[in-house]
Every structure is written in C-alpha cells, then in structure tokens.
Amino acid sequence: MPAETHLFLCLKDNYGVLLHDPDTGATASIDAPEAAPVEAALKATGWKLTDILVTHHHGDHTAGIAALKAKYKCRVVAPAKEAAKIPGVDEAVREGDEVKVGKLAAKVIETPGHTLGHIAYWLPKDHLAFVGDTLFSIGCGRVIEGDAQMMWRSLEKLRDLPDETEVYCGHEYTSANIKFARTIEPNNKALAEREAEAKREIERGLPTIPVTIGEEKKANPFLRADVPDVAAGIGMAGKPAVDVFAEIRARKNKF
Ligand SMILES: [Zn+2]
C-alpha cells in the first residue's frame, strides 16, 4: 500500500510530518522540532512512532528527539556527517543509503549547503521527498555552513528528481518567498499562478505544501539560476548558473 503522510505545524513556522506505512504500521517523524506537537499528531492519527528521520542538526529540527526516543524507544536515523551534533542517533547514513520505514524505502540524498551534512530522504516508489531546510516552496534554505557552489549543486540534485515527486520542506515560508521571487521574475506566469494559489490556501488556514518538483521548477527562482531569462532579468546574462544563484541568494538575504 502507498505511504501515508500527516503534516502539522511546530514551533512558530516549522513543519512536522509523519510518514506512515499502512502495511506494517511503522511510522516515522521527519525531524522532531518539539515533542508535544509530534505526540499530538500521533494521537490524532492513531499511529505509533517507530522512527525519527533527521535531515540536519539545527535545534528547530532536533529538539524533540530525546523526549520522543525516551517515550517511544524509536530508532533515530541521521546524517553521518552531523551524527555527533544530534542526540540519540542509532543509524548514521550517507549518500545512496537506503532507509526502511516498515516496508517503505527511502534513499538518502546528501544536500549540503544550509549545513555541511544536510540530507534529504527520497521515496521513489511513493513519489515523496523530505528535504528539510535545503529546498522550500519558491525558496531555499540559507547557505549557513557551506557555499553557493555546494548549495546550487544540492538544489540541482533535488531538481533532478521526477516531476511528480511531492516535496515536504521544513518551514512555512511560501508567502514571503513568493514576494521575493516576484522581484526576480515579475513576468513568470507559473509564479503568478502559484501566488494566487498560496493566497487561497493561507486564507483558508491550509498549508502551502507539499508541492511537486515539476511545479517548483517552473516558479522557484533558486531552481532557475541556469534559465537565461532569469540571469538576464537580474543583469547577469551569460554568467555561470552558480554566480546567478549566489546573487539571487544574496538578494534574498537582504530582502
Ligand atoms: Zn536549519
């Protein structure tokens, strides 16, 4: 049976998400921003926590791990390159490793840039990807530990996933991201459509994610640094994609 997901808000604007295998009952929390909302989500769904899949070491993705592990004795899977900074790690994983949640199979994709060891979990059969703070809807994470080259390469890897892949990211930043994206591509029709759609969702109190890779490719300026019109639009025609990406990221930091 296909994977099931349950999305909920944590902290101020973090997303928590549960990934559930209906065949075996196995349930993973993708990151653990704080314990209470994860427990409330488990209660609401009736699912039992078996695993926590961590994307990176930041506190707003890991602060709930210790309490959840103590209560549910769940397995904690985390990036090998950041395992020392994450509490309670049972399994440290790298690029290409497979992580099972019950019968569901996730592939580990290393996406450094936001942090040096950041990873994403991709479930090819279920067309799902959990990308933490690397890719946001119409945005991307701040390049805190890595550099622009590293982050651009990581975004290219996520962009290469099949168009139908549904992406779950770590934060609800879509509205602010769209405002910024419109300054980079004011004439992008797909972006204008996404703006109207996100507005409707937010007005109804709905999350703006998941989004598909196919939709993001059309409207997310951070995935479009190698589109000639995007470069030309910010006065960088003919410049390498990584330089265009770095400029867009720098503008967003000041926006
Ligand atoms: Zn982060």
mmCIF file of C-alpha atoms and ligand atoms in Angstrom:
data_model
loop_
_atom_site.group_PDB
_atom_site.id
_atom_site.type_symbol
_atom_site.label_atom_id
_atom_site.label_comp_id
_atom_site.label_asym_id
_atom_site.label_seq_id
_atom_site.Cartn_x
_atom_site.Cartn_y
_atom_site.Cartn_z
ATOM 1 C CA MET A 1 0.000 0.000 0.000
ATOM 2 C CA PRO A 2 1.211 3.541 -0.644
ATOM 3 C CA ALA A 3 2.727 5.674 2.095
ATOM 4 C CA GLU A 4 0.514 7.994 4.108
ATOM 5 C CA THR A 5 1.611 11.357 5.490
ATOM 6 C CA HIS A 6 0.332 13.710 8.165
ATOM 7 C CA LEU A 7 1.522 17.315 8.196
ATOM 8 C CA PHE A 8 1.336 19.691 11.167
ATOM 9 C CA LEU A 9 2.896 22.908 12.453
ATOM 10 C CA CYS A 10 5.556 23.034 15.182
ATOM 11 C CA LEU A 11 7.207 25.977 16.950
ATOM 12 C CA LYS A 12 6.434 29.201 15.016
ATOM 13 C CA ASP A 13 6.711 28.168 11.375
ATOM 14 C CA ASN A 14 8.321 24.722 11.341
ATOM 15 C CA TYR A 15 6.562 21.792 9.744
ATOM 16 C CA GLY A 16 6.422 18.412 11.371
ATOM 17 C CA VAL A 17 5.385 15.471 9.230
ATOM 18 C CA LEU A 18 4.644 11.842 9.980
ATOM 19 C CA LEU A 19 5.322 9.171 7.363
ATOM 20 C CA HIS A 20 3.255 6.005 7.817
ATOM 21 C CA ASP A 21 3.443 2.551 6.283
ATOM 22 C CA PRO A 22 -0.103 1.126 6.354
ATOM 23 C CA ASP A 23 1.200 -2.417 5.719
ATOM 24 C CA THR A 24 3.357 -2.700 8.819
ATOM 25 C CA GLY A 25 2.151 0.218 10.968
ATOM 26 C CA ALA A 26 5.664 1.690 11.047
ATOM 27 C CA THR A 27 5.638 5.470 11.447
ATOM 28 C CA ALA A 28 8.484 7.947 11.134
ATOM 29 C CA SER A 29 8.611 11.533 12.270
ATOM 30 C CA ILE A 30 10.590 13.560 9.771
ATOM 31 C CA ASP A 31 12.729 15.663 12.116
ATOM 32 C CA ALA A 32 11.449 16.451 15.590
ATOM 33 C CA PRO A 33 11.205 20.214 16.135
ATOM 34 C CA GLU A 34 9.497 19.664 19.506
ATOM 35 C CA ALA A 35 7.946 16.633 21.159
ATOM 36 C CA ALA A 36 4.416 17.832 22.043
ATOM 37 C CA PRO A 37 3.093 18.506 18.517
ATOM 38 C CA VAL A 38 4.564 15.203 17.287
ATOM 39 C CA GLU A 39 2.774 13.395 20.130
ATOM 40 C CA ALA A 40 -0.461 15.258 19.333
ATOM 41 C CA ALA A 41 -0.114 14.194 15.675
ATOM 42 C CA LEU A 42 0.422 10.570 16.748
ATOM 43 C CA LYS A 43 -2.695 10.783 18.885
ATOM 44 C CA ALA A 44 -4.737 12.316 16.053
ATOM 45 C CA THR A 45 -3.709 9.606 13.591
ATOM 46 C CA GLY A 46 -3.534 6.651 15.971
ATOM 47 C CA TRP A 47 -0.095 5.838 14.563
ATOM 48 C CA LYS A 48 2.775 4.521 16.703
ATOM 49 C CA LEU A 49 6.176 6.149 16.393
ATOM 50 C CA THR A 50 8.902 3.724 15.290
ATOM 51 C CA ASP A 51 11.498 6.011 13.700
ATOM 52 C CA ILE A 52 12.766 9.586 13.519
ATOM 53 C CA LEU A 53 14.459 10.556 10.259
ATOM 54 C CA VAL A 54 16.613 13.632 10.816
ATOM 55 C CA THR A 55 17.608 15.975 7.975
ATOM 56 C CA HIS A 56 20.161 18.164 9.793
ATOM 57 C CA HIS A 57 21.433 19.158 13.203
ATOM 58 C CA HIS A 58 19.665 22.512 13.803
ATOM 59 C CA GLY A 59 17.781 22.726 17.099
ATOM 60 C CA ASP A 60 14.453 23.512 15.438
ATOM 61 C CA HIS A 61 14.665 20.068 13.776
ATOM 62 C CA THR A 62 16.140 18.047 16.659
ATOM 63 C CA ALA A 63 14.942 19.490 19.992
ATOM 64 C CA GLY A 64 12.167 16.899 20.339
ATOM 65 C CA ILE A 65 14.297 13.816 19.672
ATOM 66 C CA ALA A 66 15.395 12.971 23.232
ATOM 67 C CA ALA A 67 11.886 13.100 24.725
ATOM 68 C CA LEU A 68 10.317 11.135 21.849
ATOM 69 C CA LYS A 69 13.039 8.483 21.919
ATOM 70 C CA ALA A 70 12.696 8.069 25.688
ATOM 71 C CA LYS A 71 8.934 7.619 25.378
ATOM 72 C CA TYR A 72 8.604 5.519 22.198
ATOM 73 C CA LYS A 73 12.017 3.772 22.054
ATOM 74 C CA CYS A 74 12.093 4.707 18.376
ATOM 75 C CA ARG A 75 15.115 4.420 16.102
ATOM 76 C CA VAL A 76 16.878 7.688 15.223
ATOM 77 C CA VAL A 77 18.348 7.923 11.709
ATOM 78 C CA ALA A 78 20.544 10.939 10.969
ATOM 79 C CA PRO A 79 23.239 12.194 8.595
ATOM 80 C CA ALA A 80 26.604 10.558 9.345
ATOM 81 C CA LYS A 81 28.373 13.880 8.841
ATOM 82 C CA GLU A 82 26.366 15.500 11.658
ATOM 83 C CA ALA A 83 25.703 12.494 13.910
ATOM 84 C CA ALA A 84 27.917 13.928 16.670
ATOM 85 C CA LYS A 85 25.695 17.034 16.858
ATOM 86 C CA ILE A 86 22.378 15.132 17.010
ATOM 87 C CA PRO A 87 21.095 13.379 20.156
ATOM 88 C CA GLY A 88 20.381 9.640 20.313
ATOM 89 C CA VAL A 89 21.476 8.626 16.805
ATOM 90 C CA ASP A 90 21.122 4.858 16.156
ATOM 91 C CA GLU A 91 21.871 4.817 12.462
ATOM 92 C CA ALA A 92 24.152 7.275 10.641
ATOM 93 C CA VAL A 93 23.508 7.442 6.902
ATOM 94 C CA ARG A 94 25.214 8.754 3.766
ATOM 95 C CA GLU A 95 24.526 9.431 0.084
ATOM 96 C CA GLY A 96 22.804 6.462 -1.564
ATOM 97 C CA ASP A 97 21.985 4.601 1.652
ATOM 98 C CA GLU A 98 18.532 3.079 1.898
ATOM 99 C CA VAL A 99 16.402 3.714 4.988
ATOM 100 C CA LYS A 100 13.384 1.483 5.586
ATOM 101 C CA VAL A 101 10.286 2.628 7.461
ATOM 102 C CA GLY A 102 8.399 -0.634 7.666
ATOM 103 C CA LYS A 103 8.229 -1.661 4.013
ATOM 104 C CA LEU A 104 8.656 1.896 2.731
ATOM 105 C CA ALA A 105 12.063 2.569 1.219
ATOM 106 C CA ALA A 106 13.774 5.958 1.310
ATOM 107 C CA LYS A 107 17.002 6.850 -0.425
ATOM 108 C CA VAL A 108 19.426 9.246 1.232
ATOM 109 C CA ILE A 109 20.481 12.243 -0.864
ATOM 110 C CA GLU A 110 23.248 14.418 0.576
ATOM 111 C CA THR A 111 22.284 18.083 0.105
ATOM 112 C CA PRO A 112 24.967 20.163 1.857
ATOM 113 C CA GLY A 113 24.903 23.948 1.926
ATOM 114 C CA HIS A 114 22.439 25.008 4.646
ATOM 115 C CA THR A 115 24.552 22.763 6.890
ATOM 116 C CA LEU A 116 27.531 20.685 5.757
ATOM 117 C CA GLY A 117 25.916 17.311 6.448
ATOM 118 C CA HIS A 118 22.306 18.057 5.479
ATOM 119 C CA ILE A 119 20.450 15.142 3.858
ATOM 120 C CA ALA A 120 17.097 14.612 2.148
ATOM 121 C CA TYR A 121 15.026 11.413 2.139
ATOM 122 C CA TRP A 122 13.513 10.391 -1.192
ATOM 123 C CA LEU A 123 10.908 7.625 -1.529
ATOM 124 C CA PRO A 124 10.940 6.863 -5.282
ATOM 125 C CA LYS A 125 8.031 4.403 -5.198
ATOM 126 C CA ASP A 126 5.830 6.775 -3.218
ATOM 127 C CA HIS A 127 6.919 9.912 -5.104
ATOM 128 C CA LEU A 128 7.787 11.679 -1.850
ATOM 129 C CA ALA A 129 10.815 13.699 -0.780
ATOM 130 C CA PHE A 130 11.557 15.214 2.622
ATOM 131 C CA VAL A 131 14.050 17.973 2.021
ATOM 132 C CA GLY A 132 14.428 19.739 5.401
ATOM 133 C CA ASP A 133 15.874 23.219 5.007
ATOM 134 C CA THR A 134 17.516 22.758 1.585
ATOM 135 C CA LEU A 135 14.531 23.494 -0.666
ATOM 136 C CA PHE A 136 11.439 25.459 0.319
ATOM 137 C CA SER A 137 8.380 26.161 -1.751
ATOM 138 C CA ILE A 138 9.542 29.038 -4.026
ATOM 139 C CA GLY A 139 12.682 29.350 -1.918
ATOM 140 C CA CYS A 140 15.718 27.621 -0.493
ATOM 141 C CA GLY A 141 17.500 27.486 2.843
ATOM 142 C CA ARG A 142 20.095 30.000 3.867
ATOM 143 C CA VAL A 143 23.616 28.942 2.983
ATOM 144 C CA ILE A 144 24.922 28.872 6.545
ATOM 145 C CA GLU A 145 27.754 26.327 6.670
ATOM 146 C CA GLY A 146 28.509 25.650 3.011
ATOM 147 C CA ASP A 147 28.963 27.895 -0.002
ATOM 148 C CA ALA A 148 26.914 28.839 -3.052
ATOM 149 C CA GLN A 149 28.520 26.183 -5.261
ATOM 150 C CA MET A 150 27.621 23.458 -2.751
ATOM 151 C CA MET A 151 24.048 24.671 -2.314
ATOM 152 C CA TRP A 152 23.440 25.064 -6.056
ATOM 153 C CA ARG A 153 24.677 21.500 -6.643
ATOM 154 C CA SER A 154 22.358 20.241 -3.870
ATOM 155 C CA LEU A 155 19.390 22.050 -5.399
ATOM 156 C CA GLU A 156 20.257 20.593 -8.816
ATOM 157 C CA LYS A 157 20.129 17.103 -7.272
ATOM 158 C CA LEU A 158 16.646 17.751 -5.897
ATOM 159 C CA ARG A 159 15.551 19.364 -9.164
ATOM 160 C CA ASP A 160 16.594 16.166 -10.960
ATOM 161 C CA LEU A 161 14.009 14.112 -9.032
ATOM 162 C CA PRO A 162 10.946 13.113 -11.090
ATOM 163 C CA ASP A 163 8.496 15.986 -11.686
ATOM 164 C CA GLU A 164 5.679 14.211 -9.834
ATOM 165 C CA THR A 165 7.740 13.982 -6.599
ATOM 166 C CA GLU A 166 5.843 15.647 -3.732
ATOM 167 C CA VAL A 167 8.197 17.739 -1.648
ATOM 168 C CA TYR A 168 7.833 18.321 2.075
ATOM 169 C CA CYS A 169 10.066 21.070 3.446
ATOM 170 C CA GLY A 170 10.899 22.203 6.965
ATOM 171 C CA HIS A 171 9.165 25.589 7.108
ATOM 172 C CA GLU A 172 6.099 27.541 6.009
ATOM 173 C CA TYR A 173 7.882 30.421 4.264
ATOM 174 C CA THR A 174 5.950 30.318 0.992
ATOM 175 C CA SER A 175 4.230 33.690 1.196
ATOM 176 C CA ALA A 176 7.444 35.644 1.892
ATOM 177 C CA ASN A 177 9.298 33.548 -0.679
ATOM 178 C CA ILE A 178 6.762 34.414 -3.378
ATOM 179 C CA LYS A 179 7.012 38.146 -2.599
ATOM 180 C CA PHE A 180 10.753 37.923 -3.143
ATOM 181 C CA ALA A 181 10.531 35.667 -6.206
ATOM 182 C CA ARG A 182 8.273 38.215 -7.940
ATOM 183 C CA THR A 183 11.167 40.725 -7.751
ATOM 184 C CA ILE A 184 13.401 38.275 -9.645
ATOM 185 C CA GLU A 185 10.828 37.094 -12.208
ATOM 186 C CA PRO A 186 7.956 39.622 -12.312
ATOM 187 C CA ASN A 187 6.646 38.163 -15.582
ATOM 188 C CA ASN A 188 6.747 34.455 -14.670
ATOM 189 C CA LYS A 189 3.197 33.184 -15.262
ATOM 190 C CA ALA A 190 3.626 29.986 -13.226
ATOM 191 C CA LEU A 191 4.827 32.103 -10.310
ATOM 192 C CA ALA A 192 1.806 34.405 -10.562
ATOM 193 C CA GLU A 193 -0.454 31.354 -10.517
ATOM 194 C CA ARG A 194 1.374 29.946 -7.506
ATOM 195 C CA GLU A 195 0.954 33.290 -5.723
ATOM 196 C CA ALA A 196 -2.821 33.188 -6.224
ATOM 197 C CA GLU A 197 -2.984 29.546 -5.131
ATOM 198 C CA ALA A 198 -0.865 30.127 -1.997
ATOM 199 C CA LYS A 199 -3.003 33.146 -1.090
ATOM 200 C CA ARG A 200 -6.151 30.996 -1.256
ATOM 201 C CA GLU A 201 -4.518 28.279 0.856
ATOM 202 C CA ILE A 202 -3.241 30.685 3.507
ATOM 203 C CA GLU A 203 -6.619 32.464 3.728
ATOM 204 C CA ARG A 204 -8.238 29.090 4.443
ATOM 205 C CA GLY A 205 -5.591 28.281 7.057
ATOM 206 C CA LEU A 206 -4.182 25.476 4.891
ATOM 207 C CA PRO A 207 -0.509 24.608 4.441
ATOM 208 C CA THR A 208 1.066 25.560 1.103
ATOM 209 C CA ILE A 209 2.986 22.269 0.949
ATOM 210 C CA PRO A 210 3.567 19.672 -0.310
ATOM 211 C CA VAL A 211 4.494 20.957 -3.756
ATOM 212 C CA THR A 212 5.798 18.957 -6.677
ATOM 213 C CA ILE A 213 9.263 19.232 -8.184
ATOM 214 C CA GLY A 214 7.581 19.907 -11.539
ATOM 215 C CA GLU A 215 5.738 22.967 -10.133
ATOM 216 C CA GLU A 216 8.811 24.258 -8.344
ATOM 217 C CA LYS A 217 10.941 24.037 -11.479
ATOM 218 C CA LYS A 218 8.575 26.480 -13.187
ATOM 219 C CA ALA A 219 8.333 29.050 -10.390
ATOM 220 C CA ASN A 220 11.170 28.786 -7.830
ATOM 221 C CA PRO A 221 13.925 31.261 -8.801
ATOM 222 C CA PHE A 222 16.525 29.285 -6.821
ATOM 223 C CA LEU A 223 15.964 26.302 -9.135
ATOM 224 C CA ARG A 224 16.076 28.561 -12.194
ATOM 225 C CA ALA A 225 19.526 30.147 -11.916
ATOM 226 C CA ASP A 226 20.512 28.464 -15.202
ATOM 227 C CA VAL A 227 17.485 29.816 -17.115
ATOM 228 C CA PRO A 228 18.861 32.520 -19.483
ATOM 229 C CA ASP A 229 15.865 34.846 -18.911
ATOM 230 C CA VAL A 230 16.380 34.718 -15.144
ATOM 231 C CA ALA A 231 20.054 35.652 -15.455
ATOM 232 C CA ALA A 232 19.233 38.407 -17.954
ATOM 233 C CA GLY A 233 16.456 39.719 -15.705
ATOM 234 C CA ILE A 234 18.928 40.467 -12.914
ATOM 235 C CA GLY A 235 21.595 41.870 -15.222
ATOM 236 C CA MET A 236 23.741 38.712 -15.328
ATOM 237 C CA ALA A 237 23.190 37.437 -18.868
ATOM 238 C CA GLY A 238 25.737 34.772 -19.827
ATOM 239 C CA LYS A 239 27.089 34.386 -16.277
ATOM 240 C CA PRO A 240 27.549 30.881 -14.769
ATOM 241 C CA ALA A 241 24.482 29.473 -13.009
ATOM 242 C CA VAL A 242 26.278 29.286 -9.668
ATOM 243 C CA ASP A 243 27.026 33.032 -9.798
ATOM 244 C CA VAL A 244 23.409 33.784 -10.684
ATOM 245 C CA PHE A 245 22.283 31.543 -7.818
ATOM 246 C CA ALA A 246 24.681 33.298 -5.398
ATOM 247 C CA GLU A 247 23.329 36.708 -6.463
ATOM 248 C CA ILE A 248 19.685 35.628 -6.016
ATOM 249 C CA ARG A 249 20.515 34.165 -2.585
ATOM 250 C CA ALA A 250 22.367 37.361 -1.583
ATOM 251 C CA ARG A 251 19.370 39.485 -2.643
ATOM 252 C CA LYS A 252 17.005 37.271 -0.644
ATOM 253 C CA ASN A 253 19.202 37.651 2.460
ATOM 254 C CA LYS A 254 18.737 41.431 2.223
ATOM 255 C CA PHE A 255 15.056 41.346 1.204
HETATM 256 ZN ZN ZN B 1 18.043 24.517 9.540
#
